[in-house]
Amino acid sequence: MTIYCEADLKQAIIQKESPIIVEDKTIGDAFLVAGRIQGGLLPKVVLKRIQEGGTCQVSVGEGIVIPVTKGLASTITELLVMLEDEEIEIDVEEVAGRKINLYYNNRQ
């Protein structure tokens, strides 16, 4: 399923779709960084330490670096909470194409 907005993401989760391709840049970037956090490659505390107006450059693979702002950090945190609540584990299959596998009912 292709995700163009937050409503599409919610629908994909309800239908337990996998994989998803995220066309929305903000949601896609949030998934890529969340994948690093879920995989233990980036501590979640980094998101909390981003200053207002500042950025943190996060390498997400395939030569792609995402500038994480305070606003994007908030979106990533909300996404991580939703994934935990729904017991969803993510696996980034393709960084450049933002193709994400969702594994449902996985306890972390």
PDB file of C-alpha atoms in Angstrom, residues 15-103:
ATOM      1  CA  GLN A  15      -5.867  -3.453   7.382  1.00  0.00           C
ATOM      2  CA  LYS A  16      -2.498  -4.804   8.592  1.00  0.00           C
ATOM      3  CA  GLU A  17      -0.853  -3.960   5.276  1.00  0.00           C
ATOM      4  CA  SER A  18       2.762  -4.818   4.610  1.00  0.00           C
ATOM      5  CA  PRO A  19       4.917  -3.681   2.991  1.00  0.00           C
ATOM      6  CA  ILE A  20       4.058  -0.018   2.712  1.00  0.00           C
ATOM      7  CA  ILE A  21       5.688   2.598   0.504  1.00  0.00           C
ATOM      8  CA  VAL A  22       5.644   6.040   2.079  1.00  0.00           C
ATOM      9  CA  GLU A  23       5.383   8.925  -0.397  1.00  0.00           C
ATOM     10  CA  ASP A  24       4.813  11.618   2.260  1.00  0.00           C
ATOM     11  CA  LYS A  25       8.268  13.050   3.073  1.00  0.00           C
ATOM     12  CA  THR A  26       7.631  13.771   6.756  1.00  0.00           C
ATOM     13  CA  ILE A  27       6.060  10.390   7.477  1.00  0.00           C
ATOM     14  CA  GLY A  28       8.724   8.654   5.396  1.00  0.00           C
ATOM     15  CA  ASP A  29      11.575  10.394   7.199  1.00  0.00           C
ATOM     16  CA  ALA A  30       9.928   9.582  10.538  1.00  0.00           C
ATOM     17  CA  PHE A  31       9.746   5.889   9.589  1.00  0.00           C
ATOM     18  CA  LEU A  32      13.378   5.808   8.486  1.00  0.00           C
ATOM     19  CA  VAL A  33      14.626   7.324  11.740  1.00  0.00           C
ATOM     20  CA  ALA A  34      12.185   5.207  13.802  1.00  0.00           C
ATOM     21  CA  GLY A  35      13.648   2.143  12.105  1.00  0.00           C
ATOM     22  CA  ARG A  36      17.104   3.115  13.361  1.00  0.00           C
ATOM     23  CA  ILE A  37      15.734   3.595  16.871  1.00  0.00           C
ATOM     24  CA  GLN A  38      13.800   0.313  16.888  1.00  0.00           C
ATOM     25  CA  GLY A  39      16.892  -1.452  15.560  1.00  0.00           C
ATOM     26  CA  GLY A  40      18.986  -0.129  18.440  1.00  0.00           C
ATOM     27  CA  LEU A  41      21.231   1.930  16.158  1.00  0.00           C
ATOM     28  CA  LEU A  42      20.135   5.319  17.495  1.00  0.00           C
ATOM     29  CA  PRO A  43      19.190   6.096  21.098  1.00  0.00           C
ATOM     30  CA  LYS A  44      15.738   7.661  21.512  1.00  0.00           C
ATOM     31  CA  VAL A  45      17.206  10.242  23.906  1.00  0.00           C
ATOM     32  CA  VAL A  46      18.850  11.959  20.912  1.00  0.00           C
ATOM     33  CA  LEU A  47      15.384  13.153  19.824  1.00  0.00           C
ATOM     34  CA  LYS A  48      14.760  14.787  23.201  1.00  0.00           C
ATOM     35  CA  ARG A  49      18.038  16.678  23.090  1.00  0.00           C
ATOM     36  CA  ILE A  50      17.403  18.495  19.814  1.00  0.00           C
ATOM     37  CA  GLN A  51      17.189  22.220  20.547  1.00  0.00           C
ATOM     38  CA  GLU A  52      14.463  24.445  19.091  1.00  0.00           C
ATOM     39  CA  GLY A  53      15.827  25.699  15.774  1.00  0.00           C
ATOM     40  CA  GLY A  54      18.568  23.053  15.766  1.00  0.00           C
ATOM     41  CA  THR A  55      19.005  19.885  13.759  1.00  0.00           C
ATOM     42  CA  CYS A  56      20.598  16.508  14.179  1.00  0.00           C
ATOM     43  CA  GLN A  57      21.890  14.770  11.062  1.00  0.00           C
ATOM     44  CA  VAL A  58      20.858  11.086  11.095  1.00  0.00           C
ATOM     45  CA  SER A  59      22.275   8.612   8.591  1.00  0.00           C
ATOM     46  CA  VAL A  60      19.554   6.110   7.687  1.00  0.00           C
ATOM     47  CA  GLY A  61      21.441   4.044   5.115  1.00  0.00           C
ATOM     48  CA  GLU A  62      22.030   3.960   1.362  1.00  0.00           C
ATOM     49  CA  GLY A  63      23.928   7.266   1.671  1.00  0.00           C
ATOM     50  CA  ILE A  64      20.849   9.153   2.877  1.00  0.00           C
ATOM     51  CA  VAL A  65      21.158  11.585   5.777  1.00  0.00           C
ATOM     52  CA  ILE A  66      18.025  13.127   7.284  1.00  0.00           C
ATOM     53  CA  PRO A  67      18.185  16.479   9.099  1.00  0.00           C
ATOM     54  CA  VAL A  68      16.012  15.904  12.166  1.00  0.00           C
ATOM     55  CA  THR A  69      14.465  19.088  13.556  1.00  0.00           C
ATOM     56  CA  LYS A  70      12.532  19.504  16.807  1.00  0.00           C
ATOM     57  CA  GLY A  71       9.280  19.190  14.800  1.00  0.00           C
ATOM     58  CA  LEU A  72      10.352  15.995  13.042  1.00  0.00           C
ATOM     59  CA  ALA A  73      11.606  14.605  16.363  1.00  0.00           C
ATOM     60  CA  SER A  74       8.098  15.110  17.764  1.00  0.00           C
ATOM     61  CA  THR A  75       6.595  13.282  14.772  1.00  0.00           C
ATOM     62  CA  ILE A  76       9.072  10.414  15.217  1.00  0.00           C
ATOM     63  CA  THR A  77       8.254  10.160  18.926  1.00  0.00           C
ATOM     64  CA  GLU A  78       4.508  10.026  18.160  1.00  0.00           C
ATOM     65  CA  LEU A  79       5.140   7.352  15.524  1.00  0.00           C
ATOM     66  CA  LEU A  80       7.193   5.268  17.960  1.00  0.00           C
ATOM     67  CA  VAL A  81       4.425   5.468  20.577  1.00  0.00           C
ATOM     68  CA  MET A  82       1.840   4.371  17.998  1.00  0.00           C
ATOM     69  CA  LEU A  83       4.041   1.483  16.858  1.00  0.00           C
ATOM     70  CA  GLU A  84       4.545   0.356  20.459  1.00  0.00           C
ATOM     71  CA  ASP A  85       0.817   0.646  21.244  1.00  0.00           C
ATOM     72  CA  GLU A  86      -0.081  -1.421  18.172  1.00  0.00           C
ATOM     73  CA  GLU A  87       2.828  -3.841  18.779  1.00  0.00           C
ATOM     74  CA  ILE A  88       4.293  -3.178  15.340  1.00  0.00           C
ATOM     75  CA  GLU A  89       7.934  -3.711  14.501  1.00  0.00           C
ATOM     76  CA  ILE A  90       9.265  -2.068  11.380  1.00  0.00           C
ATOM     77  CA  ASP A  91      11.956  -3.148   8.976  1.00  0.00           C
ATOM     78  CA  VAL A  92      13.201  -0.676   6.395  1.00  0.00           C
ATOM     79  CA  GLU A  93      13.529  -2.713   3.225  1.00  0.00           C
ATOM     80  CA  GLU A  94      14.491   0.141   0.911  1.00  0.00           C
ATOM     81  CA  VAL A  95      15.654   3.513   2.237  1.00  0.00           C
ATOM     82  CA  ALA A  96      15.579   5.540  -0.987  1.00  0.00           C
ATOM     83  CA  GLY A  97      12.132   4.240  -1.960  1.00  0.00           C
ATOM     84  CA  ARG A  98      10.878   4.384   1.634  1.00  0.00           C
ATOM     85  CA  LYS A  99       9.623   0.793   1.465  1.00  0.00           C
ATOM     86  CA  ILE A 100       8.831  -0.402   4.977  1.00  0.00           C
ATOM     87  CA  ASN A 101       7.824  -3.865   6.161  1.00  0.00           C
ATOM     88  CA  LEU A 102       5.435  -3.850   9.104  1.00  0.00           C
ATOM     89  CA  TYR A 103       5.358  -6.816  11.462  1.00  0.00           C
TER      90      TYR A 103
END
